[in-house]
PDB file of C-alpha atoms in Angstrom:
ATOM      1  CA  UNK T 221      86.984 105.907  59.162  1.00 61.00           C
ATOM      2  CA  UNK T 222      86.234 107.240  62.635  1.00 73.00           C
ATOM      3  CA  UNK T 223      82.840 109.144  63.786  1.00 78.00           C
ATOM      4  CA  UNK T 224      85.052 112.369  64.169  1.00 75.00           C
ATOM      5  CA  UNK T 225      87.052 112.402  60.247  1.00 78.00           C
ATOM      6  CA  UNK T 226      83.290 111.384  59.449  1.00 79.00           C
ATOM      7  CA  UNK T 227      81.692 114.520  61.427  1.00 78.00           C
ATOM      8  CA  UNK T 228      84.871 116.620  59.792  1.00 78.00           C
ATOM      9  CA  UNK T 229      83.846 115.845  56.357  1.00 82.00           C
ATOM     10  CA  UNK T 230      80.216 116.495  56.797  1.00 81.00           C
ATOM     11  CA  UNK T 231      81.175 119.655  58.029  1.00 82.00           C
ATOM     12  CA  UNK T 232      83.160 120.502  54.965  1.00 83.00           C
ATOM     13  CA  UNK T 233      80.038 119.452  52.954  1.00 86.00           C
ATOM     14  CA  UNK T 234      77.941 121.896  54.814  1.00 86.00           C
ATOM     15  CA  UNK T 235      80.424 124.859  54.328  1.00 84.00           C
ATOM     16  CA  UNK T 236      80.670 124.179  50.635  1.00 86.00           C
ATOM     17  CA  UNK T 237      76.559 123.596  50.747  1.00 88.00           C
ATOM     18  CA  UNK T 238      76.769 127.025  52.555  1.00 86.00           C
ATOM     19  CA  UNK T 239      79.234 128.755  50.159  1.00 84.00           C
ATOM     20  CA  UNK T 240      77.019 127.590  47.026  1.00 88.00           C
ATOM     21  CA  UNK T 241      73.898 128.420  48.467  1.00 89.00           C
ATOM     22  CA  UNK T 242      75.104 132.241  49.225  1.00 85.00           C
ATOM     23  CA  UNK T 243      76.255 131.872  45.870  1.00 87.00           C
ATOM     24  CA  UNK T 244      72.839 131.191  44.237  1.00 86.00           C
ATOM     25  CA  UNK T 245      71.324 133.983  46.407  1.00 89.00           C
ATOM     26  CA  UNK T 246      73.584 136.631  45.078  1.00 85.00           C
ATOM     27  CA  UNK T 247      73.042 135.486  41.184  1.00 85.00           C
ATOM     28  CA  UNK T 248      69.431 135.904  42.027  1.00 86.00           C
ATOM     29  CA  UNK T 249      69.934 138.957  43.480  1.00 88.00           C
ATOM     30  CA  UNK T 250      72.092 139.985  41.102  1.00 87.00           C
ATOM     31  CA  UNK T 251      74.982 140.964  43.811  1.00 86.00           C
ATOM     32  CA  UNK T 252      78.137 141.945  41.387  1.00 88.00           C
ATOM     33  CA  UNK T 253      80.876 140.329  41.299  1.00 85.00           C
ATOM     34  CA  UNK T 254      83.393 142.461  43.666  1.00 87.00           C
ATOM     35  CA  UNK T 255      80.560 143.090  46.220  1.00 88.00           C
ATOM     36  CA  UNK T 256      80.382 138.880  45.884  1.00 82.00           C
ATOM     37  CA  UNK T 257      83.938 139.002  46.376  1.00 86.00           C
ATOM     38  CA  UNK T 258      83.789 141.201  49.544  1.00 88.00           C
ATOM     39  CA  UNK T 259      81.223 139.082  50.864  1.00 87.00           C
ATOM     40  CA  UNK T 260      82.721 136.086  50.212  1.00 85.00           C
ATOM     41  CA  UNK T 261      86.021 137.246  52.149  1.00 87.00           C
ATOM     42  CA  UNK T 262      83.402 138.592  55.227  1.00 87.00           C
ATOM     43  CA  UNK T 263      82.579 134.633  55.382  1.00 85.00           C
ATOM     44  CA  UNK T 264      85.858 133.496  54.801  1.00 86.00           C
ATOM     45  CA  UNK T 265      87.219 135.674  57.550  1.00 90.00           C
ATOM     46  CA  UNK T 266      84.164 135.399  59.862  1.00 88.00           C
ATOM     47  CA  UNK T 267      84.756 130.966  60.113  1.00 87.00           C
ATOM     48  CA  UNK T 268      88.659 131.311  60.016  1.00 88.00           C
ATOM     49  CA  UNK T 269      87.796 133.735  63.179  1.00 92.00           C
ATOM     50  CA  UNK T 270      85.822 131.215  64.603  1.00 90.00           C
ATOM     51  CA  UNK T 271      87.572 128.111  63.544  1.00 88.00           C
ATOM     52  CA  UNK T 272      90.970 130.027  65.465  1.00 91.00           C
ATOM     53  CA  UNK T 273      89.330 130.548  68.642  1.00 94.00           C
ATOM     54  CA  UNK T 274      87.955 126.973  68.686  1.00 91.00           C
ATOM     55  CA  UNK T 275      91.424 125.852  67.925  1.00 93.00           C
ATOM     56  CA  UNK T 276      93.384 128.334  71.024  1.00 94.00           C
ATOM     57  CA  UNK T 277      90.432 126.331  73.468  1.00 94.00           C
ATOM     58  CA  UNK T 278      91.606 123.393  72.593  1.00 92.00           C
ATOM     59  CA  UNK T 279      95.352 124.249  72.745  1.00 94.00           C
ATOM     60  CA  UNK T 280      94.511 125.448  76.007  1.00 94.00           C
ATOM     61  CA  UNK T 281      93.164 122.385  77.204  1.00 93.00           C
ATOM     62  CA  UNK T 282      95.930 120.631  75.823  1.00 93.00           C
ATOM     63  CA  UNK T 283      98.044 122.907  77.934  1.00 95.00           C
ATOM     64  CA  UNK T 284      96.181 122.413  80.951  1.00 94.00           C
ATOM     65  CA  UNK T 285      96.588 118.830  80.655  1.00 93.00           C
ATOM     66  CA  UNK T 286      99.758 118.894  80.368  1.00 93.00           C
ATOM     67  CA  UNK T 287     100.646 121.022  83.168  1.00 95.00           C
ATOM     68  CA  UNK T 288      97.793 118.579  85.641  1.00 94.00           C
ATOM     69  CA  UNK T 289      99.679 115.859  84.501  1.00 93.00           C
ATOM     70  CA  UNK T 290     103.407 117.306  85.333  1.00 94.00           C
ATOM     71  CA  UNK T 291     101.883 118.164  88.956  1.00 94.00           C
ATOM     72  CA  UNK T 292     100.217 114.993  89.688  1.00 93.00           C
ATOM     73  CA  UNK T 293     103.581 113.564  88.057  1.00 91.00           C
ATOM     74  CA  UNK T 294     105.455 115.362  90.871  1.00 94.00           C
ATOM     75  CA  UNK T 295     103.052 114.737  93.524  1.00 94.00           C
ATOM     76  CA  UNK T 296     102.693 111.055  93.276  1.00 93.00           C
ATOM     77  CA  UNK T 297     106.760 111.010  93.230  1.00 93.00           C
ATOM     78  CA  UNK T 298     106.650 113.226  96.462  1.00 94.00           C
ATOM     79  CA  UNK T 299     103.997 111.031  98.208  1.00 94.00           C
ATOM     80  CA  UNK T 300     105.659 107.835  96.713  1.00 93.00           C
ATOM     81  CA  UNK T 301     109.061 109.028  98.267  1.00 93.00           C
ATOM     82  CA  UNK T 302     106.757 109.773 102.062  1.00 93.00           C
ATOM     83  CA  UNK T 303     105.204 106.748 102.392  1.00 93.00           C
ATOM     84  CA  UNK T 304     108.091 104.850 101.404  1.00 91.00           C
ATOM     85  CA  UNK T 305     106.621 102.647  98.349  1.00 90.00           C
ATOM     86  CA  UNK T 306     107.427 102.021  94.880  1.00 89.00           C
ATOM     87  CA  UNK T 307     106.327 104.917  92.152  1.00 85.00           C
ATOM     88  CA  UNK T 308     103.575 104.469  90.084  1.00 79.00           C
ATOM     89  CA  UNK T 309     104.300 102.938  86.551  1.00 82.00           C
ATOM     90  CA  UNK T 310     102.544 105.006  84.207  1.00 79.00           C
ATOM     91  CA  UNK T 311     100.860 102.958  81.360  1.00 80.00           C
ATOM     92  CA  UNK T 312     102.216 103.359  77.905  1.00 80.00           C
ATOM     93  CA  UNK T 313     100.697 103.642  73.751  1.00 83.00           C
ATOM     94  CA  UNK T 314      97.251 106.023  76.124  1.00 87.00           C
ATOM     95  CA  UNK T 315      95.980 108.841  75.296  1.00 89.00           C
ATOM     96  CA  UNK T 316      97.192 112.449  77.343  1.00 90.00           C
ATOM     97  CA  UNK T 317      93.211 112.472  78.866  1.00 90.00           C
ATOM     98  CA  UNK T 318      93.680 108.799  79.821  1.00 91.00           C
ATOM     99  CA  UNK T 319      96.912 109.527  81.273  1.00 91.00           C
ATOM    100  CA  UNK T 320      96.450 112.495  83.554  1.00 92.00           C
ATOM    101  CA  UNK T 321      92.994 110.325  84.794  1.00 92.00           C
ATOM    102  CA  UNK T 322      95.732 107.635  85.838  1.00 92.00           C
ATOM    103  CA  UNK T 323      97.819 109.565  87.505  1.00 92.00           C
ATOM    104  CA  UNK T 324      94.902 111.598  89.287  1.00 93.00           C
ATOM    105  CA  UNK T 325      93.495 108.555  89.719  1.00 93.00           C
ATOM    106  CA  UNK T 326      96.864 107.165  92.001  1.00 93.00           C
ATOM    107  CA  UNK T 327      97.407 110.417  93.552  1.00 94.00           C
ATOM    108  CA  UNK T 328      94.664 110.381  95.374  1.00 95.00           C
ATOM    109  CA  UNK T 329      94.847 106.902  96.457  1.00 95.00           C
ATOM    110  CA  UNK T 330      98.061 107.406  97.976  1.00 95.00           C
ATOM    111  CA  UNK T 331      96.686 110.770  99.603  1.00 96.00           C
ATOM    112  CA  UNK T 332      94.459 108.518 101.314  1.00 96.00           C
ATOM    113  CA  UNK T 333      96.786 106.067 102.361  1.00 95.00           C
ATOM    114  CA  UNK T 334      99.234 108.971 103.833  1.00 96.00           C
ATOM    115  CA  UNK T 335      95.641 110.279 105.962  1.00 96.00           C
ATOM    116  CA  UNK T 336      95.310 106.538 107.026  1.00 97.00           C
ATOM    117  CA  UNK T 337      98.386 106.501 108.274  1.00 96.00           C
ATOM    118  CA  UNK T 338      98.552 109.721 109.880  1.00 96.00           C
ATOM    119  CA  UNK T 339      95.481 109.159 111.773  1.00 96.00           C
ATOM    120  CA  UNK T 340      96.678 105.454 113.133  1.00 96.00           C
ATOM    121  CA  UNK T 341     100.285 107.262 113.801  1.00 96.00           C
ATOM    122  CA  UNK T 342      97.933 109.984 115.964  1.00 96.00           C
ATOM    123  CA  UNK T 343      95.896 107.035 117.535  1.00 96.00           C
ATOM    124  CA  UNK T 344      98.861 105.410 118.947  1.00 96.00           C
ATOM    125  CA  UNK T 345     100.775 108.848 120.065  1.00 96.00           C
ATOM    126  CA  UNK T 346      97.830 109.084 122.408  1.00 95.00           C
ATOM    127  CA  UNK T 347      98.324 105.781 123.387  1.00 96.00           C
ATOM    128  CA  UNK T 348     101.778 105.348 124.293  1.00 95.00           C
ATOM    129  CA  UNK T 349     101.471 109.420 126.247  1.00 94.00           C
ATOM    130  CA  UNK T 350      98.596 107.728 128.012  1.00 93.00           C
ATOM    131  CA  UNK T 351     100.524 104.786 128.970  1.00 93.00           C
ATOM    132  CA  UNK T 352     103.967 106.614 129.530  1.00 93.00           C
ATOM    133  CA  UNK T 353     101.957 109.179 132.211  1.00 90.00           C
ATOM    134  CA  UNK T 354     100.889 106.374 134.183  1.00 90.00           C
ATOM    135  CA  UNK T 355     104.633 103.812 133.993  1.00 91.00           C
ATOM    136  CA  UNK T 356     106.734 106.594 133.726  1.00 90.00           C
ATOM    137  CA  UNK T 357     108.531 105.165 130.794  1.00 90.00           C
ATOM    138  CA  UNK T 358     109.914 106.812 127.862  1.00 92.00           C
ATOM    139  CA  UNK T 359     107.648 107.671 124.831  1.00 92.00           C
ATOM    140  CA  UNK T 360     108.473 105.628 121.746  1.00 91.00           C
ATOM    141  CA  UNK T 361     110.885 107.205 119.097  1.00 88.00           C
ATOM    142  CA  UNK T 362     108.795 107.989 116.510  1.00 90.00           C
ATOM    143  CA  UNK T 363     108.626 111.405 114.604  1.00 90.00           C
ATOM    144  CA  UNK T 364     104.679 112.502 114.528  1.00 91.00           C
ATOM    145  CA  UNK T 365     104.904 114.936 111.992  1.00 90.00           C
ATOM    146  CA  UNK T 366     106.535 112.276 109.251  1.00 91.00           C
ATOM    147  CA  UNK T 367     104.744 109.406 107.200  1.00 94.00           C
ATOM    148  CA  UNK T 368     105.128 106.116 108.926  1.00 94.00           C
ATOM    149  CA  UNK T 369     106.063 103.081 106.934  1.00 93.00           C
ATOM    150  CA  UNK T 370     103.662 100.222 107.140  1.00 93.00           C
ATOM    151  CA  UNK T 371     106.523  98.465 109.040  1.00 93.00           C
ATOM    152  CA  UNK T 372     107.094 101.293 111.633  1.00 94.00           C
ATOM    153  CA  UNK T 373     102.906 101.086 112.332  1.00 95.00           C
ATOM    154  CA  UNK T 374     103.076  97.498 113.223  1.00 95.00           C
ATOM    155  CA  UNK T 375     105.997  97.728 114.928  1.00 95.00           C
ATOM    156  CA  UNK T 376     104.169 100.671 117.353  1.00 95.00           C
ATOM    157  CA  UNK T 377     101.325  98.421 117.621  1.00 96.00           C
ATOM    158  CA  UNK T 378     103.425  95.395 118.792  1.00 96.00           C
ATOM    159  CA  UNK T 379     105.059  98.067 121.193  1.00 95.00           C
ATOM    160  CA  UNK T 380     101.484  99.790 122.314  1.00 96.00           C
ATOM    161  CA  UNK T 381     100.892  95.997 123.563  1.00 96.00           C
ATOM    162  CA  UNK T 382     103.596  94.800 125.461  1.00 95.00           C
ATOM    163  CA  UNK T 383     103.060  98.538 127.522  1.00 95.00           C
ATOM    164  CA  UNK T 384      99.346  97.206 128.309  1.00 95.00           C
ATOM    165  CA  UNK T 385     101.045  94.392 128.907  1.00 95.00           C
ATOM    166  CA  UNK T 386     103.221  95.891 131.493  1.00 93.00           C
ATOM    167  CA  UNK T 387     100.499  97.949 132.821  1.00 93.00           C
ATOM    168  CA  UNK T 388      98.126  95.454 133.865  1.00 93.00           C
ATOM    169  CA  UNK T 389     100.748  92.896 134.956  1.00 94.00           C
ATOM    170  CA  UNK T 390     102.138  96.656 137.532  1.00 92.00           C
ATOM    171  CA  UNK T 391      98.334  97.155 138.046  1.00 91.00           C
ATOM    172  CA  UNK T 392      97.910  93.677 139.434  1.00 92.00           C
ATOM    173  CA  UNK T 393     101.047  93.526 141.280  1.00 91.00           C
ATOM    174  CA  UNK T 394      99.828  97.094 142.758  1.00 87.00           C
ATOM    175  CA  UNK T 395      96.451  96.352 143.682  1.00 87.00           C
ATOM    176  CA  UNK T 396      97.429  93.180 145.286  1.00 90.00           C
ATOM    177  CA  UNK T 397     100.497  94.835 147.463  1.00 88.00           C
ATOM    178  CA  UNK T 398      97.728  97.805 148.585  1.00 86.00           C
ATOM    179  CA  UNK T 399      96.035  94.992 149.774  1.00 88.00           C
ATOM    180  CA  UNK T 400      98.454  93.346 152.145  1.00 90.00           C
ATOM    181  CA  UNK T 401      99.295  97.068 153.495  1.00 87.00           C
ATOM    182  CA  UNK T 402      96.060  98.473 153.899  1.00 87.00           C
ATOM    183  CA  UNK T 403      95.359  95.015 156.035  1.00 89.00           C
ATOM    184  CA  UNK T 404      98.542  95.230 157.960  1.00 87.00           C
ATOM    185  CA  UNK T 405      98.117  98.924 158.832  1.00 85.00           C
ATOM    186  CA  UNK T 406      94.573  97.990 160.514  1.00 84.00           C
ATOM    187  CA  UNK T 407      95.670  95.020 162.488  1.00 85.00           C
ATOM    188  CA  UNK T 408      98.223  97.485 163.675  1.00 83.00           C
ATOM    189  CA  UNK T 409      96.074 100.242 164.033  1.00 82.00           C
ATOM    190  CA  UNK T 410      98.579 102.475 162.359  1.00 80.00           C
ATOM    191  CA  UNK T 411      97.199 105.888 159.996  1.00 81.00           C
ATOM    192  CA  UNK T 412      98.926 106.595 156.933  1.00 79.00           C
ATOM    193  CA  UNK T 413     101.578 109.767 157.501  1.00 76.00           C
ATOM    194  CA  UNK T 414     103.535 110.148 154.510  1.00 81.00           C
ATOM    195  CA  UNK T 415     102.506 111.163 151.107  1.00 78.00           C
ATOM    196  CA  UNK T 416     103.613 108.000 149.673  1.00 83.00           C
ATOM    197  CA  UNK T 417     101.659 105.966 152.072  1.00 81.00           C
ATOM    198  CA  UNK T 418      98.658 108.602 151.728  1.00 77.00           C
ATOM    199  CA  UNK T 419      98.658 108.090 148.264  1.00 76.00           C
ATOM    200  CA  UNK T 420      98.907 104.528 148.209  1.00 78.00           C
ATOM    201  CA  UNK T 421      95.731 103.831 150.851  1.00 76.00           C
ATOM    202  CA  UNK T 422      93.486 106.981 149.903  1.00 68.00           C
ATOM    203  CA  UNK T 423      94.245 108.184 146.452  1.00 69.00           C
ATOM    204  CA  UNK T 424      91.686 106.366 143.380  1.00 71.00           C
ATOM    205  CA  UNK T 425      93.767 103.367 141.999  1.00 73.00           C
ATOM    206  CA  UNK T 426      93.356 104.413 138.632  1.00 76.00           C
ATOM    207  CA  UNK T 427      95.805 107.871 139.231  1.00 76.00           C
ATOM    208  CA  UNK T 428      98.301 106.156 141.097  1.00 80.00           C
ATOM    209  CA  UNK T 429     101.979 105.760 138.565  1.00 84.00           C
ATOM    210  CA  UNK T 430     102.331 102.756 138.332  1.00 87.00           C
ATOM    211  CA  UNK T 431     106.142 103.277 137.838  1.00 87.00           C
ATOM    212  CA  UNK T 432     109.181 100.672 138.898  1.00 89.00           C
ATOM    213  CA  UNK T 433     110.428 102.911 141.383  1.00 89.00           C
ATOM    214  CA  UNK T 434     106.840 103.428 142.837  1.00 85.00           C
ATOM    215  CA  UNK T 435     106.108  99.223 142.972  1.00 87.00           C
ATOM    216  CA  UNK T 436     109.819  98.852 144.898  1.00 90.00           C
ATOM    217  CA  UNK T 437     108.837 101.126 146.985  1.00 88.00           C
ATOM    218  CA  UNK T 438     105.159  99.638 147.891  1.00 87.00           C
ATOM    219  CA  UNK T 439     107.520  96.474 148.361  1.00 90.00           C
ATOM    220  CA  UNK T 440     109.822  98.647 150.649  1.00 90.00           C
ATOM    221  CA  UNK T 441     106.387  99.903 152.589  1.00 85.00           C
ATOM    222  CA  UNK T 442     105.033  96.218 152.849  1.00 86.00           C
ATOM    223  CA  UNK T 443     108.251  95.252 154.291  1.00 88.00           C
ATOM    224  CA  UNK T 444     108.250  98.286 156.946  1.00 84.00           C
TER     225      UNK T 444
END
């Protein structure tokens, strides 16, 4: 027998202990019978009162259950269905509490796997602007307000490479072209007049674009 049908029982025992105890007290007292009876019905109504009330709290918390349970249920199917992984196989033969912990339990695991991903998908957005504002290429196609796949997060990180890639093998070529036309405009004594070439000799490195059209052109102006 479990603890609880054992804690029931005793509590049965007590009540009838209770009921035969009153009962002693009002031979003693000499309480008559339909005053007994009155009494008696006072108790009986006074634990059935009780004994109700306990029993709508626990219908309500079988009610809340149910309904946590429904709307992690739907959650975990809406975050499954985001981040683009299998749902959840709910265990079988538990108990409701059990059950709604479980699910809880996953939804918030997968809550912080969306945030994860979210925050590396922001990480490389920055990136790849920073890295478009100084090639002038075209931002990579990737929607920042939707959960990326773990597939789409690598594939931006392979991407987010080959661009620094690009940018230091342009940054190199730059640097070393600047070179061979700031020398050639001293031996010839000549001052930079355009913007381009005003740019190219007196601007910081670092803000120059280091775009295609801006490295033919420094080829263009080394040839000059």
């Amino acid at each position: 027998m479990r603890k609880s049908e054992v804690l029931a029982a005793e509590a049965v025992s007590c009540l009838n202990k209770a009921l035969c105890h009153l009962k002693d007290i009002w031979e003693e007292i000499g309480i008559p019978e339909d005053q007994r009876l009155q009494r008696t019905n006072v108790v009986k109504n006074h634990i059935k009162n009780l004994l109700e009330m306990m029993v709508k709290e626990e219908e309500s918390l079988k009610k809340r259950l149910l309904s946590s349970i429904q709307t992690c249920r739907t959650e975990m199917e809406k975050l499954c269905l985001e981040l683009q992984i299998p749902i959840f196989e709910e265990e079988g033969g538990i108990s409701m509490l059990q059950q709604e912990k479980n699910i809880r339990t996953e939804v918030e695991a997968l809550i912080r796997e969306k945030n994860q991903r979210m925050q590396q998908l922001k990480a490389l957005l920055e990136q790849d602007q920073d890295l478009c504002d100084i090639l002038c290429s075209i931002p990579y196609g990737i929607a920042p307000d939707s959960v990326p796949s773990l597939e789409q997060l690598e594939n931006f990180h392979q991407h987010i490479g080959k661009q620094n890639e690009e940018k230091a093998r342009r940054y190199a070529e730059f640097t070393e072209l600047k070179k061979q036309i700031v020398l050639i405009m001293e031996e010839l004594d000549h001052v930079p007049e355009t913007s381009f070439e005003k740019d190219v000799v007196c601007e910081d490195e670092d803000s120059f674009c280091l775009s295609r059209d801006n490295i033919t052109s420094l080829k263009l102006l080394l040839c000059q």
